Amino acid sequence: MHGAGQGESPGYGAGGGRTPGYDGSPYGEPPEEESSLVRMYTVTGGRTAPRTQLAMEALVSSATSAQLGLSYIREYRVISELCRQIRSVAEISALLEVPLGVARVLVSDMEAEGLVRVHHPQIDQGGPGLHLLERVLSGLHRL
């Protein structure tokens, strides 16, 4: 998956360009006119589900302290930078302004390549506890 997609459009949502790497800096990639739907289809290889189970509340951290180079697609580089601080998959989706399914696919692929670590929540057989649900709701409100 790395190596493809350099130089694509700088953002996906109405507020594109606020996330580092999506406004042309610091990676210096010129914007290109391309549909964000086509871009997301290309980036995920047309997949809508991750290769492994990945909950939206799963926490993600960068597995490397070095900045990813241009041999990786821009989304990988931005996710790696964002995850210098531990973030949930839902936060990554919101910050990149991409659908949750796209964020899940990207994070799952990055985990398979050893670029990020995913910390899966420990949920018992009865489903998520009230405390976890309150934390997720609180996090969503902060977004």
mmCIF file with all atom_site columns, C-alpha atoms in Angstrom:
data_model
loop_
_atom_site.group_PDB
_atom_site.id
_atom_site.type_symbol
_atom_site.label_atom_id
_atom_site.label_alt_id
_atom_site.label_comp_id
_atom_site.label_asym_id
_atom_site.label_entity_id
_atom_site.label_seq_id
_atom_site.pdbx_PDB_ins_code
_atom_site.Cartn_x
_atom_site.Cartn_y
_atom_site.Cartn_z
_atom_site.occupancy
_atom_site.B_iso_or_equiv
_atom_site.pdbx_formal_charge
_atom_site.auth_seq_id
_atom_site.auth_comp_id
_atom_site.auth_asym_id
_atom_site.auth_atom_id
_atom_site.pdbx_PDB_model_num
ATOM 1   C CA . MET A 1 1   ? 0.000   0.000   0.000  1.00 0.00 ? 1   MET A CA 1
ATOM 2   C CA . HIS A 1 2   ? 2.886   2.403   0.499  1.00 0.00 ? 2   HIS A CA 1
ATOM 3   C CA . GLY A 1 3   ? 4.377   4.199   -2.446 1.00 0.00 ? 3   GLY A CA 1
ATOM 4   C CA . ALA A 1 4   ? 1.021   4.986   -4.048 1.00 0.00 ? 4   ALA A CA 1
ATOM 5   C CA . GLY A 1 5   ? -0.981  8.127   -3.718 1.00 0.00 ? 5   GLY A CA 1
ATOM 6   C CA . GLN A 1 6   ? 1.628   10.835  -3.479 1.00 0.00 ? 6   GLN A CA 1
ATOM 7   C CA . GLY A 1 7   ? 0.452   14.292  -4.490 1.00 0.00 ? 7   GLY A CA 1
ATOM 8   C CA . GLU A 1 8   ? -3.293  13.816  -4.116 1.00 0.00 ? 8   GLU A CA 1
ATOM 9   C CA . SER A 1 9   ? -5.846  16.335  -2.931 1.00 0.00 ? 9   SER A CA 1
ATOM 10  C CA . PRO A 1 10  ? -5.077  18.032  0.391  1.00 0.00 ? 10  PRO A CA 1
ATOM 11  C CA . GLY A 1 11  ? -8.277  17.293  2.304  1.00 0.00 ? 11  GLY A CA 1
ATOM 12  C CA . TYR A 1 12  ? -11.496 15.373  2.334  1.00 0.00 ? 12  TYR A CA 1
ATOM 13  C CA . GLY A 1 13  ? -14.104 17.363  4.262  1.00 0.00 ? 13  GLY A CA 1
ATOM 14  C CA . ALA A 1 14  ? -15.277 20.929  4.437  1.00 0.00 ? 14  ALA A CA 1
ATOM 15  C CA . GLY A 1 15  ? -12.422 21.852  6.765  1.00 0.00 ? 15  GLY A CA 1
ATOM 16  C CA . GLY A 1 16  ? -9.657  20.104  4.785  1.00 0.00 ? 16  GLY A CA 1
ATOM 17  C CA . GLY A 1 17  ? -6.151  21.401  5.303  1.00 0.00 ? 17  GLY A CA 1
ATOM 18  C CA . ARG A 1 18  ? -6.262  21.698  9.100  1.00 0.00 ? 18  ARG A CA 1
ATOM 19  C CA . THR A 1 19  ? -4.490  18.408  9.720  1.00 0.00 ? 19  THR A CA 1
ATOM 20  C CA . PRO A 1 20  ? -0.690  18.464  9.222  1.00 0.00 ? 20  PRO A CA 1
ATOM 21  C CA . GLY A 1 21  ? 0.171   16.901  5.887  1.00 0.00 ? 21  GLY A CA 1
ATOM 22  C CA . TYR A 1 22  ? -3.177  17.698  4.292  1.00 0.00 ? 22  TYR A CA 1
ATOM 23  C CA . ASP A 1 23  ? -2.434  21.319  3.429  1.00 0.00 ? 23  ASP A CA 1
ATOM 24  C CA . GLY A 1 24  ? 0.663   20.612  1.378  1.00 0.00 ? 24  GLY A CA 1
ATOM 25  C CA . SER A 1 25  ? 2.983   21.050  4.371  1.00 0.00 ? 25  SER A CA 1
ATOM 26  C CA . PRO A 1 26  ? 5.177   19.716  5.886  1.00 0.00 ? 26  PRO A CA 1
ATOM 27  C CA . TYR A 1 27  ? 5.436   17.174  3.084  1.00 0.00 ? 27  TYR A CA 1
ATOM 28  C CA . GLY A 1 28  ? 5.431   19.722  0.260  1.00 0.00 ? 28  GLY A CA 1
ATOM 29  C CA . GLU A 1 29  ? 3.005   17.817  -1.958 1.00 0.00 ? 29  GLU A CA 1
ATOM 30  C CA . PRO A 1 30  ? 1.095   19.926  -4.492 1.00 0.00 ? 30  PRO A CA 1
ATOM 31  C CA . PRO A 1 31  ? -2.714  19.657  -4.390 1.00 0.00 ? 31  PRO A CA 1
ATOM 32  C CA . GLU A 1 32  ? -4.367  17.793  -7.219 1.00 0.00 ? 32  GLU A CA 1
ATOM 33  C CA . GLU A 1 33  ? -7.993  17.943  -8.277 1.00 0.00 ? 33  GLU A CA 1
ATOM 34  C CA . GLU A 1 34  ? -9.449  14.522  -7.586 1.00 0.00 ? 34  GLU A CA 1
ATOM 35  C CA . SER A 1 35  ? -12.698 13.353  -6.072 1.00 0.00 ? 35  SER A CA 1
ATOM 36  C CA . SER A 1 36  ? -12.301 12.447  -2.401 1.00 0.00 ? 36  SER A CA 1
ATOM 37  C CA . LEU A 1 37  ? -14.484 9.371   -2.984 1.00 0.00 ? 37  LEU A CA 1
ATOM 38  C CA . VAL A 1 38  ? -12.151 8.170   -5.723 1.00 0.00 ? 38  VAL A CA 1
ATOM 39  C CA . ARG A 1 39  ? -9.183  8.938   -3.477 1.00 0.00 ? 39  ARG A CA 1
ATOM 40  C CA . MET A 1 40  ? -10.588 6.913   -0.572 1.00 0.00 ? 40  MET A CA 1
ATOM 41  C CA . TYR A 1 41  ? -11.476 4.021   -2.875 1.00 0.00 ? 41  TYR A CA 1
ATOM 42  C CA . THR A 1 42  ? -7.918  4.025   -4.201 1.00 0.00 ? 42  THR A CA 1
ATOM 43  C CA . VAL A 1 43  ? -6.270  4.333   -0.777 1.00 0.00 ? 43  VAL A CA 1
ATOM 44  C CA . THR A 1 44  ? -8.251  1.420   0.685  1.00 0.00 ? 44  THR A CA 1
ATOM 45  C CA . GLY A 1 45  ? -8.059  -0.716  -2.430 1.00 0.00 ? 45  GLY A CA 1
ATOM 46  C CA . GLY A 1 46  ? -11.854 -0.678  -2.564 1.00 0.00 ? 46  GLY A CA 1
ATOM 47  C CA . ARG A 1 47  ? -12.146 -2.377  0.828  1.00 0.00 ? 47  ARG A CA 1
ATOM 48  C CA . THR A 1 48  ? -14.773 -1.182  3.274  1.00 0.00 ? 48  THR A CA 1
ATOM 49  C CA . ALA A 1 49  ? -13.895 -3.450  6.183  1.00 0.00 ? 49  ALA A CA 1
ATOM 50  C CA . PRO A 1 50  ? -10.555 -3.925  7.957  1.00 0.00 ? 50  PRO A CA 1
ATOM 51  C CA . ARG A 1 51  ? -8.710  -7.235  7.683  1.00 0.00 ? 51  ARG A CA 1
ATOM 52  C CA . THR A 1 52  ? -9.003  -7.704  11.433 1.00 0.00 ? 52  THR A CA 1
ATOM 53  C CA . GLN A 1 53  ? -11.653 -6.722  13.968 1.00 0.00 ? 53  GLN A CA 1
ATOM 54  C CA . LEU A 1 54  ? -11.071 -3.124  14.970 1.00 0.00 ? 54  LEU A CA 1
ATOM 55  C CA . ALA A 1 55  ? -13.398 -1.376  17.399 1.00 0.00 ? 55  ALA A CA 1
ATOM 56  C CA . MET A 1 56  ? -13.912 2.364   17.025 1.00 0.00 ? 56  MET A CA 1
ATOM 57  C CA . GLU A 1 57  ? -12.790 2.815   20.645 1.00 0.00 ? 57  GLU A CA 1
ATOM 58  C CA . ALA A 1 58  ? -9.548  0.860   20.092 1.00 0.00 ? 58  ALA A CA 1
ATOM 59  C CA . LEU A 1 59  ? -6.535  2.998   20.978 1.00 0.00 ? 59  LEU A CA 1
ATOM 60  C CA . VAL A 1 60  ? -3.761  3.526   18.451 1.00 0.00 ? 60  VAL A CA 1
ATOM 61  C CA . SER A 1 61  ? -0.171  4.640   18.996 1.00 0.00 ? 61  SER A CA 1
ATOM 62  C CA . SER A 1 62  ? 2.759   5.088   16.621 1.00 0.00 ? 62  SER A CA 1
ATOM 63  C CA . ALA A 1 63  ? 5.125   2.150   16.593 1.00 0.00 ? 63  ALA A CA 1
ATOM 64  C CA . THR A 1 64  ? 8.027   4.263   15.395 1.00 0.00 ? 64  THR A CA 1
ATOM 65  C CA . SER A 1 65  ? 9.542   7.474   16.698 1.00 0.00 ? 65  SER A CA 1
ATOM 66  C CA . ALA A 1 66  ? 10.807  8.446   13.249 1.00 0.00 ? 66  ALA A CA 1
ATOM 67  C CA . GLN A 1 67  ? 8.695   10.358  10.761 1.00 0.00 ? 67  GLN A CA 1
ATOM 68  C CA . LEU A 1 68  ? 7.526   8.102   7.923  1.00 0.00 ? 68  LEU A CA 1
ATOM 69  C CA . GLY A 1 69  ? 9.132   8.915   4.601  1.00 0.00 ? 69  GLY A CA 1
ATOM 70  C CA . LEU A 1 70  ? 7.621   9.688   1.230  1.00 0.00 ? 70  LEU A CA 1
ATOM 71  C CA . SER A 1 71  ? 7.609   5.988   0.328  1.00 0.00 ? 71  SER A CA 1
ATOM 72  C CA . TYR A 1 72  ? 4.400   5.783   2.407  1.00 0.00 ? 72  TYR A CA 1
ATOM 73  C CA . ILE A 1 73  ? 1.077   7.255   1.362  1.00 0.00 ? 73  ILE A CA 1
ATOM 74  C CA . ARG A 1 74  ? 0.157   10.557  2.941  1.00 0.00 ? 74  ARG A CA 1
ATOM 75  C CA . GLU A 1 75  ? -2.600  9.016   5.085  1.00 0.00 ? 75  GLU A CA 1
ATOM 76  C CA . TYR A 1 76  ? -0.092  6.661   6.715  1.00 0.00 ? 76  TYR A CA 1
ATOM 77  C CA . ARG A 1 77  ? 2.269   9.543   7.442  1.00 0.00 ? 77  ARG A CA 1
ATOM 78  C CA . VAL A 1 78  ? -0.491  11.692  8.952  1.00 0.00 ? 78  VAL A CA 1
ATOM 79  C CA . ILE A 1 79  ? -1.895  8.845   11.062 1.00 0.00 ? 79  ILE A CA 1
ATOM 80  C CA . SER A 1 80  ? 1.606   8.057   12.319 1.00 0.00 ? 80  SER A CA 1
ATOM 81  C CA . GLU A 1 81  ? 2.072   11.691  13.360 1.00 0.00 ? 81  GLU A CA 1
ATOM 82  C CA . LEU A 1 82  ? -1.382  11.937  14.953 1.00 0.00 ? 82  LEU A CA 1
ATOM 83  C CA . CYS A 1 83  ? -0.728  8.768   16.942 1.00 0.00 ? 83  CYS A CA 1
ATOM 84  C CA . ARG A 1 84  ? 2.372   10.142  18.645 1.00 0.00 ? 84  ARG A CA 1
ATOM 85  C CA . GLN A 1 85  ? -0.362  10.794  21.220 1.00 0.00 ? 85  GLN A CA 1
ATOM 86  C CA . ILE A 1 86  ? -2.592  7.797   21.794 1.00 0.00 ? 86  ILE A CA 1
ATOM 87  C CA . ARG A 1 87  ? -5.847  8.233   19.876 1.00 0.00 ? 87  ARG A CA 1
ATOM 88  C CA . SER A 1 88  ? -8.949  6.159   19.269 1.00 0.00 ? 88  SER A CA 1
ATOM 89  C CA . VAL A 1 89  ? -9.880  4.969   15.805 1.00 0.00 ? 89  VAL A CA 1
ATOM 90  C CA . ALA A 1 90  ? -12.917 7.276   16.028 1.00 0.00 ? 90  ALA A CA 1
ATOM 91  C CA . GLU A 1 91  ? -10.648 10.276  16.730 1.00 0.00 ? 91  GLU A CA 1
ATOM 92  C CA . ILE A 1 92  ? -8.422  9.390   13.778 1.00 0.00 ? 92  ILE A CA 1
ATOM 93  C CA . SER A 1 93  ? -11.496 9.233   11.553 1.00 0.00 ? 93  SER A CA 1
ATOM 94  C CA . ALA A 1 94  ? -12.711 12.638  12.767 1.00 0.00 ? 94  ALA A CA 1
ATOM 95  C CA . LEU A 1 95  ? -9.318  14.341  12.515 1.00 0.00 ? 95  LEU A CA 1
ATOM 96  C CA . LEU A 1 96  ? -8.707  13.033  8.994  1.00 0.00 ? 96  LEU A CA 1
ATOM 97  C CA . GLU A 1 97  ? -12.301 13.825  8.050  1.00 0.00 ? 97  GLU A CA 1
ATOM 98  C CA . VAL A 1 98  ? -12.764 10.364  6.520  1.00 0.00 ? 98  VAL A CA 1
ATOM 99  C CA . PRO A 1 99  ? -15.492 7.790   7.152  1.00 0.00 ? 99  PRO A CA 1
ATOM 100 C CA . LEU A 1 100 ? -14.939 5.467   10.110 1.00 0.00 ? 100 LEU A CA 1
ATOM 101 C CA . GLY A 1 101 ? -14.702 2.457   7.773  1.00 0.00 ? 101 GLY A CA 1
ATOM 102 C CA . VAL A 1 102 ? -11.841 4.079   5.864  1.00 0.00 ? 102 VAL A CA 1
ATOM 103 C CA . ALA A 1 103 ? -9.992  4.889   9.092  1.00 0.00 ? 103 ALA A CA 1
ATOM 104 C CA . ARG A 1 104 ? -10.441 1.279   10.264 1.00 0.00 ? 104 ARG A CA 1
ATOM 105 C CA . VAL A 1 105 ? -9.015  -0.082  7.001  1.00 0.00 ? 105 VAL A CA 1
ATOM 106 C CA . LEU A 1 106 ? -6.012  2.271   7.124  1.00 0.00 ? 106 LEU A CA 1
ATOM 107 C CA . VAL A 1 107 ? -5.229  1.599   10.791 1.00 0.00 ? 107 VAL A CA 1
ATOM 108 C CA . SER A 1 108 ? -5.601  -2.160  10.306 1.00 0.00 ? 108 SER A CA 1
ATOM 109 C CA . ASP A 1 109 ? -3.233  -2.082  7.318  1.00 0.00 ? 109 ASP A CA 1
ATOM 110 C CA . MET A 1 110 ? -0.739  0.040   9.256  1.00 0.00 ? 110 MET A CA 1
ATOM 111 C CA . GLU A 1 111 ? -0.863  -2.401  12.165 1.00 0.00 ? 111 GLU A CA 1
ATOM 112 C CA . ALA A 1 112 ? -0.130  -5.283  9.756  1.00 0.00 ? 112 ALA A CA 1
ATOM 113 C CA . GLU A 1 113 ? 2.945   -3.373  8.518  1.00 0.00 ? 113 GLU A CA 1
ATOM 114 C CA . GLY A 1 114 ? 4.127   -2.656  12.076 1.00 0.00 ? 114 GLY A CA 1
ATOM 115 C CA . LEU A 1 115 ? 3.682   1.109   11.754 1.00 0.00 ? 115 LEU A CA 1
ATOM 116 C CA . VAL A 1 116 ? 1.187   1.489   14.611 1.00 0.00 ? 116 VAL A CA 1
ATOM 117 C CA . ARG A 1 117 ? 0.207   -0.445  17.708 1.00 0.00 ? 117 ARG A CA 1
ATOM 118 C CA . VAL A 1 118 ? -3.465  -1.082  18.365 1.00 0.00 ? 118 VAL A CA 1
ATOM 119 C CA . HIS A 1 119 ? -4.570  -1.499  21.959 1.00 0.00 ? 119 HIS A CA 1
ATOM 120 C CA . HIS A 1 120 ? -7.875  -3.360  21.867 1.00 0.00 ? 120 HIS A CA 1
ATOM 121 C CA . PRO A 1 121 ? -10.325 -2.684  24.684 1.00 0.00 ? 121 PRO A CA 1
ATOM 122 C CA . GLN A 1 122 ? -10.966 -5.506  27.135 1.00 0.00 ? 122 GLN A CA 1
ATOM 123 C CA . ILE A 1 123 ? -14.700 -6.081  26.985 1.00 0.00 ? 123 ILE A CA 1
ATOM 124 C CA . ASP A 1 124 ? -16.415 -8.910  28.829 1.00 0.00 ? 124 ASP A CA 1
ATOM 125 C CA . GLN A 1 125 ? -19.057 -11.179 27.319 1.00 0.00 ? 125 GLN A CA 1
ATOM 126 C CA . GLY A 1 126 ? -21.902 -8.893  28.466 1.00 0.00 ? 126 GLY A CA 1
ATOM 127 C CA . GLY A 1 127 ? -20.815 -6.075  26.160 1.00 0.00 ? 127 GLY A CA 1
ATOM 128 C CA . PRO A 1 128 ? -19.192 -2.755  26.972 1.00 0.00 ? 128 PRO A CA 1
ATOM 129 C CA . GLY A 1 129 ? -19.659 -1.432  30.469 1.00 0.00 ? 129 GLY A CA 1
ATOM 130 C CA . LEU A 1 130 ? -21.412 1.801   31.289 1.00 0.00 ? 130 LEU A CA 1
ATOM 131 C CA . HIS A 1 131 ? -18.089 3.451   32.200 1.00 0.00 ? 131 HIS A CA 1
ATOM 132 C CA . LEU A 1 132 ? -16.615 2.702   28.749 1.00 0.00 ? 132 LEU A CA 1
ATOM 133 C CA . LEU A 1 133 ? -19.718 3.959   26.967 1.00 0.00 ? 133 LEU A CA 1
ATOM 134 C CA . GLU A 1 134 ? -19.620 7.184   28.983 1.00 0.00 ? 134 GLU A CA 1
ATOM 135 C CA . ARG A 1 135 ? -15.932 7.674   28.100 1.00 0.00 ? 135 ARG A CA 1
ATOM 136 C CA . VAL A 1 136 ? -16.626 7.153   24.391 1.00 0.00 ? 136 VAL A CA 1
ATOM 137 C CA . LEU A 1 137 ? -19.571 9.552   24.478 1.00 0.00 ? 137 LEU A CA 1
ATOM 138 C CA . SER A 1 138 ? -17.495 12.135  26.319 1.00 0.00 ? 138 SER A CA 1
ATOM 139 C CA . GLY A 1 139 ? -14.714 11.768  23.739 1.00 0.00 ? 139 GLY A CA 1
ATOM 140 C CA . LEU A 1 140 ? -17.152 12.190  20.882 1.00 0.00 ? 140 LEU A CA 1
ATOM 141 C CA . HIS A 1 141 ? -18.552 15.343  22.461 1.00 0.00 ? 141 HIS A CA 1
ATOM 142 C CA . ARG A 1 142 ? -15.024 16.785  22.683 1.00 0.00 ? 142 ARG A CA 1
ATOM 143 C CA . LEU A 1 143 ? -14.570 16.262  18.940 1.00 0.00 ? 143 LEU A CA 1
#
